[in-house]
XYZ file of C-alpha atoms in Angstrom:
544
model
C 3.824 20.618 -42.548
C 5.072 17.642 -40.494
C 4.368 19.360 -37.185
C 0.590 19.061 -37.406
C 0.362 15.249 -37.129
C 2.718 15.334 -34.136
C 0.622 17.984 -32.437
C -2.501 15.995 -33.183
C -1.011 12.856 -31.625
C 0.128 14.808 -28.594
C -3.351 16.238 -28.109
C -4.897 12.791 -28.441
C -2.402 11.344 -25.971
C -3.156 14.120 -23.478
C -6.887 13.569 -23.907
C -6.442 9.836 -23.312
C -4.442 10.492 -20.149
C -7.095 12.890 -18.839
C -9.827 10.376 -19.651
C -7.978 7.572 -17.865
C -7.435 9.803 -14.842
C -11.126 10.745 -14.799
C -12.271 7.113 -14.936
C -9.825 6.103 -12.218
C -10.831 9.108 -10.115
C -14.542 8.294 -10.247
C -13.954 4.667 -9.297
C -11.538 5.630 -6.517
C -14.168 7.823 -4.883
C -15.743 4.546 -3.782
C -12.515 3.718 -1.927
C -12.665 6.873 0.205
C -10.864 6.445 3.570
C -14.081 7.691 5.163
C -15.654 4.328 4.249
C -12.613 2.138 3.683
C -10.102 2.172 6.543
C -6.696 0.803 5.707
C -6.748 -2.981 5.487
C -4.452 -4.971 7.765
C -1.621 -5.342 5.243
C -2.003 -1.775 4.036
C -1.830 -0.553 7.629
C 1.327 -2.570 8.282
C 3.012 -1.186 5.165
C 2.004 2.383 5.990
C 3.028 2.145 9.652
C 6.412 0.558 8.915
C 7.020 3.144 6.204
C 6.352 5.903 8.733
C 8.646 4.263 11.292
C 11.430 4.044 8.705
C 11.209 7.817 8.326
C 11.490 8.075 12.112
C 14.784 6.167 11.992
C 13.639 2.596 12.602
C 15.214 -0.216 10.598
C 12.791 -2.425 8.700
C 12.464 -6.001 10.040
C 14.683 -5.240 13.044
C 12.430 -2.505 14.492
C 9.224 -3.017 12.475
C 8.698 -6.658 11.562
C 6.696 -8.044 8.669
C 7.246 -10.708 6.029
C 7.184 -8.821 2.704
C 10.279 -7.662 0.776
C 11.242 -4.016 1.325
C 9.844 -2.313 -1.804
C 6.295 -1.753 -0.538
C 7.523 -0.233 2.752
C 9.858 2.091 0.861
C 6.963 3.207 -1.342
C 4.854 3.935 1.719
C 7.737 5.776 3.350
C 7.807 8.013 0.284
C 4.053 8.601 0.510
C 4.325 9.546 4.194
C 7.274 11.834 3.452
C 5.157 13.697 0.895
C 1.721 13.644 2.527
C 2.176 12.750 6.183
C 0.455 9.929 8.081
C -2.795 10.551 6.271
C -4.857 7.817 4.553
C -5.864 10.397 1.958
C -2.197 10.722 0.910
C -2.210 6.981 0.240
C -5.513 7.336 -1.631
C -4.128 10.005 -3.935
C -0.994 7.998 -4.614
C -3.093 4.936 -5.452
C -5.107 7.046 -7.892
C -1.977 8.274 -9.654
C -0.401 4.811 -9.666
C -3.422 3.076 -11.205
C -3.788 5.892 -13.729
C -0.156 5.389 -14.734
C -0.664 1.610 -14.872
C -3.703 1.901 -17.132
C -1.895 4.482 -19.287
C 0.974 2.019 -19.763
C -1.467 -0.727 -20.793
C -3.020 1.704 -23.277
C 0.353 2.857 -24.623
C 1.739 -0.666 -25.044
C -1.334 -1.831 -26.975
C -1.232 1.307 -29.108
C 2.458 0.724 -29.840
C 2.007 -2.931 -30.795
C -1.171 -2.703 -32.883
C -1.190 0.975 -33.947
C -4.877 1.098 -33.083
C -6.474 3.588 -30.688
C -9.740 1.669 -30.273
C -8.009 -1.597 -29.396
C -5.876 0.300 -26.889
C -8.947 1.919 -25.344
C -10.691 -1.450 -25.057
C -7.637 -3.050 -23.442
C -7.331 -0.217 -20.928
C -11.055 -0.451 -20.165
C -10.800 -4.207 -19.561
C -7.811 -3.643 -17.308
C -9.385 -0.856 -15.245
C -12.781 -2.500 -15.008
C -11.407 -5.784 -13.706
C -8.524 -4.581 -11.543
C -10.493 -1.866 -9.736
C -13.437 -3.969 -8.595
C -13.596 -4.019 -4.798
C -12.976 -7.761 -4.561
C -9.642 -7.539 -6.374
C -8.422 -4.025 -5.616
C -9.169 -4.243 -1.854
C -8.662 -0.528 -1.308
C -5.132 -0.374 -2.673
C -1.697 0.030 -1.078
C -0.921 -3.685 -1.365
C 2.021 -5.332 -3.102
C -0.239 -6.486 -5.929
C -1.490 -2.942 -6.538
C 2.073 -1.714 -6.936
C 2.897 -4.676 -9.162
C 0.555 -3.507 -11.936
C 2.830 -0.765 -13.265
C 6.087 -2.774 -13.501
C 4.220 -5.659 -15.159
C 2.827 -3.366 -17.847
C 6.241 -1.786 -18.352
C 7.860 -5.222 -18.620
C 5.439 -6.157 -21.407
C 6.292 -2.910 -23.186
C 10.033 -3.482 -22.749
C 9.614 -6.990 -24.183
C 8.098 -5.625 -27.388
C 10.740 -2.905 -27.613
C 13.494 -5.502 -27.183
C 12.004 -7.715 -29.903
C 11.581 -4.862 -32.378
C 14.835 -3.004 -31.759
C 17.190 -5.707 -30.514
C 18.728 -3.184 -28.123
C 20.160 -4.521 -24.902
C 18.926 -1.577 -22.841
C 15.339 -2.758 -23.147
C 16.294 -6.220 -21.952
C 18.246 -4.699 -19.068
C 15.112 -2.722 -18.241
C 13.157 -5.979 -18.156
C 15.636 -7.266 -15.580
C 15.323 -4.140 -13.436
C 11.528 -4.289 -13.562
C 11.588 -7.973 -12.618
C 13.827 -7.111 -9.665
C 11.270 -4.512 -8.571
C 8.521 -7.125 -8.847
C 10.521 -9.608 -6.752
C 11.205 -6.876 -4.188
C 7.437 -6.548 -3.865
C 6.964 -10.310 -3.400
C 9.400 -13.158 -4.148
C 6.944 -15.049 -6.379
C 6.358 -12.145 -8.789
C 8.935 -13.249 -11.367
C 6.527 -14.778 -13.905
C 6.309 -11.915 -16.388
C 10.046 -11.257 -16.312
C 10.951 -14.930 -16.711
C 8.577 -15.294 -19.660
C 9.893 -12.095 -21.253
C 13.574 -13.031 -21.164
C 12.846 -16.582 -22.324
C 10.945 -15.146 -25.290
C 13.806 -12.817 -26.221
C 16.428 -15.561 -25.953
C 14.372 -18.048 -28.001
C 13.661 -15.296 -30.554
C 17.398 -14.855 -31.158
C 18.292 -18.536 -30.930
C 15.567 -19.409 -33.474
C 17.453 -17.205 -35.945
C 20.754 -18.854 -34.951
C 21.903 -15.607 -33.367
C 23.575 -17.338 -30.439
C 25.806 -14.520 -29.232
C 23.093 -11.804 -29.222
C 20.772 -14.201 -27.400
C 23.358 -14.845 -24.688
C 24.075 -11.112 -24.411
C 20.403 -10.408 -23.805
C 20.292 -13.125 -21.155
C 23.384 -11.670 -19.507
C 22.140 -8.087 -19.311
C 18.755 -9.292 -18.047
C 20.407 -11.211 -15.221
C 22.591 -8.203 -14.465
C 19.532 -5.951 -14.265
C 17.827 -8.491 -12.020
C 20.685 -9.270 -9.652
C 22.195 -5.816 -9.066
C 19.135 -4.282 -7.302
C 18.702 -7.406 -5.165
C 22.386 -7.360 -4.224
C 22.189 -3.649 -3.408
C 19.228 -4.226 -1.077
C 21.077 -7.076 0.643
C 24.141 -4.859 1.051
C 22.095 -2.047 2.616
C 20.510 -4.365 5.174
C 23.879 -5.956 5.899
C 25.301 -2.521 6.659
C 22.305 -1.846 8.910
C 22.855 -5.118 10.758
C 19.445 -6.451 9.726
C 20.278 -8.886 6.911
C 19.442 -11.932 9.045
C 16.100 -10.338 9.968
C 15.328 -9.735 6.283
C 16.314 -13.317 5.399
C 14.077 -14.811 8.075
C 11.104 -12.565 7.314
C 11.103 -12.654 3.521
C 12.246 -16.219 2.886
C 12.002 -18.521 5.910
C 8.774 -17.127 7.335
C 7.100 -16.878 3.925
C 7.800 -20.552 3.189
C 5.943 -21.488 6.363
C 3.131 -19.080 5.484
C 2.660 -20.685 2.076
C 2.824 -24.215 3.478
C 0.202 -23.343 6.089
C -2.247 -21.970 3.537
C -1.574 -24.121 0.479
C -4.117 -26.868 -0.011
C -6.117 -28.629 -2.690
C -9.052 -26.364 -1.815
C -7.048 -23.162 -2.413
C -5.749 -24.497 -5.729
C -9.267 -25.356 -6.903
C -10.523 -21.965 -5.731
C -7.829 -20.272 -7.821
C -8.809 -22.238 -10.909
C -12.463 -21.275 -10.378
C -11.476 -17.608 -10.383
C -9.814 -17.997 -13.779
C -12.447 -20.127 -15.477
C -15.774 -19.483 -13.702
C -15.901 -16.522 -11.313
C -16.669 -13.153 -12.915
C -15.338 -10.707 -13.950
C -11.870 -12.302 -14.021
C -13.180 -15.334 -15.901
C -14.745 -13.016 -18.486
C -11.402 -11.289 -19.007
C -9.636 -14.657 -19.151
C -11.981 -16.079 -21.794
C -11.891 -12.819 -23.760
C -8.090 -13.038 -23.834
C -8.213 -16.642 -25.051
C -10.826 -15.772 -27.681
C -8.722 -12.843 -28.880
C -5.745 -15.145 -29.251
C -7.915 -17.516 -31.266
C -9.077 -14.687 -33.514
C -5.511 -13.524 -34.026
C -4.391 -17.068 -34.830
C -7.247 -17.551 -37.294
C -6.483 -14.309 -39.082
C -2.801 -15.283 -39.340
C -3.734 -18.719 -40.669
C -5.877 -17.138 -43.388
C -3.240 -14.574 -44.284
C 0.207 -14.812 -45.811
C 2.693 -14.713 -42.933
C 6.134 -13.316 -43.559
C 8.891 -15.882 -43.980
C 11.493 -14.253 -41.736
C 11.054 -14.776 -37.997
C 12.176 -11.205 -37.386
C 9.866 -9.671 -40.001
C 7.706 -6.854 -38.587
C 4.559 -8.870 -39.300
C 5.779 -11.660 -37.001
C 6.941 -9.567 -34.035
C 3.465 -9.170 -32.467
C 3.143 -12.965 -32.530
C 6.399 -13.319 -30.587
C 5.194 -10.697 -28.115
C 1.884 -12.505 -27.648
C 3.823 -15.724 -27.161
C 5.724 -14.130 -24.295
C 2.494 -13.025 -22.634
C 0.970 -16.481 -23.074
C 4.068 -18.007 -21.484
C 3.658 -15.659 -18.517
C 0.106 -16.866 -17.805
C 0.899 -20.316 -16.333
C 3.787 -18.858 -14.340
C 1.536 -16.183 -12.867
C -1.294 -18.638 -12.275
C 1.134 -20.868 -10.380
C 2.375 -17.864 -8.383
C -1.179 -17.002 -7.362
C -2.069 -20.594 -6.506
C 0.951 -21.144 -4.231
C 0.586 -17.844 -2.384
C -0.989 -19.691 0.526
C -4.398 -18.017 0.593
C -7.150 -17.126 -1.853
C -7.382 -13.372 -1.365
C -8.885 -11.325 -4.186
C -5.923 -8.996 -4.558
C -3.647 -11.918 -5.487
C -5.342 -12.063 -8.895
C -4.186 -8.567 -9.842
C -0.885 -10.144 -10.886
C -2.366 -11.717 -14.000
C -4.582 -8.826 -15.130
C -2.083 -6.741 -17.164
C -1.152 -9.780 -19.270
C -4.802 -10.729 -19.797
C -5.785 -7.181 -20.795
C -2.878 -6.986 -23.239
C -3.732 -10.378 -24.736
C -7.396 -9.415 -25.017
C -6.426 -6.553 -27.337
C -5.136 -8.854 -30.080
C -8.528 -9.904 -31.458
C -10.064 -6.418 -31.606
C -6.841 -5.067 -33.119
C -6.873 -7.378 -36.140
C -10.626 -7.023 -36.580
C -10.477 -3.243 -36.458
C -7.399 -3.020 -38.688
C -7.686 -5.880 -41.209
C -5.182 -4.296 -43.580
C -2.424 -5.527 -41.315
C -3.227 -9.156 -42.182
C -5.184 -9.504 -45.411
C -7.456 -12.442 -46.191
C -6.612 -14.121 -49.507
C -10.315 -14.963 -49.883
C -13.447 -13.301 -51.216
C -14.789 -10.101 -49.723
C -17.904 -11.945 -48.524
C -15.853 -14.440 -46.527
C -13.687 -11.625 -45.270
C -16.615 -9.555 -43.996
C -18.548 -12.567 -42.710
C -15.628 -13.721 -40.606
C -15.072 -10.249 -39.245
C -18.714 -9.854 -38.240
C -18.972 -13.337 -36.727
C -15.779 -13.013 -34.736
C -16.714 -9.524 -33.583
C -20.094 -10.774 -32.331
C -18.448 -13.645 -30.451
C -16.046 -11.217 -28.830
C -18.896 -8.843 -27.959
C -20.765 -11.696 -26.246
C -17.759 -12.422 -24.041
C -17.415 -8.735 -23.204
C -21.087 -8.663 -22.202
C -20.483 -11.541 -19.788
C -17.446 -9.701 -18.413
C -19.374 -6.444 -17.917
C -22.152 -8.261 -16.072
C -19.563 -9.654 -13.677
C -18.456 -6.146 -12.710
C -21.638 -5.668 -10.687
C -21.078 -8.922 -8.819
C -17.653 -7.749 -7.640
C -18.745 -4.096 -7.224
C -16.767 -1.868 -9.549
C -18.629 1.260 -8.437
C -20.336 1.628 -5.061
C -22.877 4.338 -5.884
C -23.920 5.226 -2.294
C -20.300 5.665 -1.202
C -19.396 7.481 -4.386
C -22.338 9.857 -3.972
C -21.559 10.520 -0.311
C -17.897 11.233 -1.072
C -18.836 13.530 -3.943
C -21.274 15.465 -1.734
C -18.793 16.005 1.103
C -15.857 16.248 -1.297
C -13.107 16.689 1.252
C -10.352 14.615 -0.263
C -7.621 15.377 2.249
C -8.827 15.732 5.863
C -9.195 12.279 7.375
C -12.343 11.794 9.540
C -11.111 10.210 12.781
C -13.494 7.764 14.432
C -14.266 7.783 18.166
C -11.572 5.264 19.069
C -8.888 7.106 17.119
C -9.862 10.377 18.791
C -9.752 8.683 22.203
C -6.239 7.408 21.523
C -5.034 10.874 20.576
C -6.748 12.536 23.549
C -5.544 10.024 26.165
C -1.939 9.543 25.083
C 0.948 11.813 24.193
C 2.746 11.664 20.829
C 5.868 10.363 22.604
C 3.957 7.502 24.277
C 3.347 4.116 22.716
C -0.016 2.390 22.275
C -0.403 -1.381 21.913
C -3.198 -2.456 19.581
C -3.798 -6.126 20.410
C -5.553 -6.737 17.105
C -4.742 -6.819 13.415
C -5.426 -3.088 13.023
C -2.077 -1.301 12.662
C -3.981 1.500 10.943
C -4.845 2.846 14.422
C -1.154 3.373 15.180
C -0.626 4.908 11.753
C -3.466 7.441 11.668
C -3.072 8.505 15.327
C 0.693 8.894 15.061
C 1.286 6.671 18.092
C 4.078 4.127 17.797
C 3.679 0.523 18.831
C 5.853 -0.640 21.748
C 6.745 -3.800 19.838
C 8.227 -4.435 16.437
C 5.487 -7.045 15.888
C 2.886 -4.584 14.631
C 0.914 -7.602 13.348
C 0.375 -9.511 16.637
C -0.373 -12.871 15.025
C 3.331 -13.095 14.213
C 4.018 -13.360 17.957
C 2.262 -16.741 18.004
C 4.611 -18.264 15.418
C 8.361 -18.963 15.491
C 10.491 -15.832 15.255
C 14.228 -15.282 14.757
C 14.610 -15.378 18.560
C 12.570 -18.422 19.590
C 9.553 -20.701 19.288
C 7.269 -17.688 19.711
C 7.648 -13.934 19.927
C 6.241 -13.594 23.450
C 9.572 -13.364 25.320
C 10.600 -10.572 22.971
C 7.191 -8.879 23.247
C 7.248 -8.916 27.059
C 10.765 -7.511 27.040
C 9.657 -4.714 24.707
C 6.656 -3.894 26.920
C 8.918 -3.649 29.962
C 11.291 -1.317 28.103
C 8.528 0.840 26.596
C 5.311 0.472 28.645
C 2.421 1.570 26.417
C 0.066 4.220 27.727
C -2.930 2.356 26.338
C -3.604 -1.257 25.423
C -6.579 -1.824 23.141
C -8.166 -5.183 22.399
C -11.016 -6.161 20.131
C -13.875 -7.849 22.029
C -13.983 -10.655 19.470
C -10.926 -10.688 17.242
C -11.667 -10.512 13.525
C -8.443 -12.480 12.951
C -8.813 -15.117 15.725
C -6.141 -13.458 17.841
C -6.277 -14.823 21.426
C -7.818 -12.394 23.914
C -5.901 -11.661 27.107
C -9.270 -11.042 28.813
C -10.347 -14.664 28.260
C -10.541 -17.109 31.201
C -7.396 -19.116 31.912
C -8.823 -22.313 30.419
C -9.798 -20.495 27.196
C -6.798 -18.222 26.927
C -5.104 -19.624 23.847
C -6.966 -22.610 22.474
C -5.095 -24.358 19.698
C -1.851 -22.502 20.415
C 1.538 -24.165 20.713
C 2.812 -24.724 24.274
C 5.273 -21.850 23.836
C 2.545 -19.482 22.627
C 0.149 -20.506 25.411
C 2.823 -19.933 28.043
C 3.569 -16.537 26.526
C -0.117 -15.629 26.479
C -0.368 -16.430 30.188
C 2.592 -14.155 30.912
C 1.070 -11.364 28.817
C -2.222 -11.648 30.697
C -0.395 -11.513 34.035
C 1.557 -8.427 32.916
C -1.562 -6.565 31.792
C -3.532 -7.529 34.920
C -0.703 -6.206 37.089
C -0.018 -2.930 35.308
C -3.246 -1.906 33.530
C -6.835 -1.197 34.413
C -9.954 -1.275 32.277
C -10.985 2.234 31.158
C -13.838 2.036 28.661
C -15.349 0.285 25.660
C -15.666 2.059 22.307
C -17.616 0.145 19.679
C -16.243 -3.390 19.993
C -12.926 -2.260 21.469
C -11.827 -2.611 25.102
C -9.450 0.111 26.298
C -6.979 -0.448 29.130
C -4.886 2.352 30.625
C -1.596 2.084 32.485
C -1.989 2.347 36.260
């Protein structure tokens, strides 16, 4: 007799998972590698992940300024699917499906309402997967979505059960977030503060301190393990410089009043994020109104009060995450993914209490009860309409690309462009190729290593662990491993100095050390390489 409800729930859960996969799949068709080559950061992560599998040590042999988690993830993708952008695409699809499923499951667990969970998942998917924010995937923010959703779920489980394992899990998930980017601690910090205050408010001092202790243990152990691994590899100083010292300079260079104001505009004005933000605030208002008109339980730990504590933790996370986004140094769309799980979860509160009023009963007349429900529901629907209109502005679904991908429907074989084919045809797999541009994806998809650890050449212009610029190191690497081809963009999309420029225009605005290094690089290329051809807006030079 009791088996039927369980089977029914399992069937519903499976149907929800299939539906979430289908929605994510359709949207991801618009991110096909045939139309969306790997972005600069994505290419760096993928290339360094591939080099790690080849035996290179991160930071020492492949240098970038993010913590190691994203490179390890990409190394796993390459191990499973090879150096194929479609392997990354499939992993992104599965990851976002899992992330949206977690958002759905957490809302369902908190409010016991399928419709509220579906709405929250829809808000999450619709906002996070717009082109402006998602940016093709394979970025630290994309991988952050799942641990943030899991942290919110672990927070509720810790509040309801009091078990230390859930709080330890919050610490581990926060460590994973920090290993994606050092500023991604907002959700974890808010979660543990909520748990500690929850226990202290009931004068349960010892349990509160125990939860704080296991959280810190879960946070510190993974970070210490990573530090130990890099120390054993002899690359701890490289990790320290890249992840901490270099990132501080990066933030200082990009942080300004203009970037802060631009971030605030995204939250309050620019759609669809502003629509999600205002929907979350309105839902909180609806929840608060319903609680004010109901009879709240007296005990802080009463089941009726636990969702309020959980919502309080999410609200506390918002300013921390907003600050994290604002100080990130730039105003890139993918930065705003960090706040979307919390907003989607908060936005579920209003629909949940409106759809399931028995949870918090109005001690008023039925007319007032129904009138409030209808009025609040209409207000919420108006905000959702504004949000949905904003999806077109940020392009949730690109119909031409989606249609073209569906017609060709080859979701594994990567279509090489003319330049990538030229690289493969005019160099051997054991030869290096220098891409003097911010396009490490060429090295990744062609399987040709870079002769330098600075796969992102702009890093050569800034101070490195070895000097005022990376040029002495770069020139030494070129002498030790002369690349078969050197490829330069005619006009750099990232303002990278061109070695083909006249002497007096070689490195305008560069530091003296960088300008001197640029002159040496030009002399080296002029002496050892000859112009071969131009493909699109790329100049190809071949070793003499």
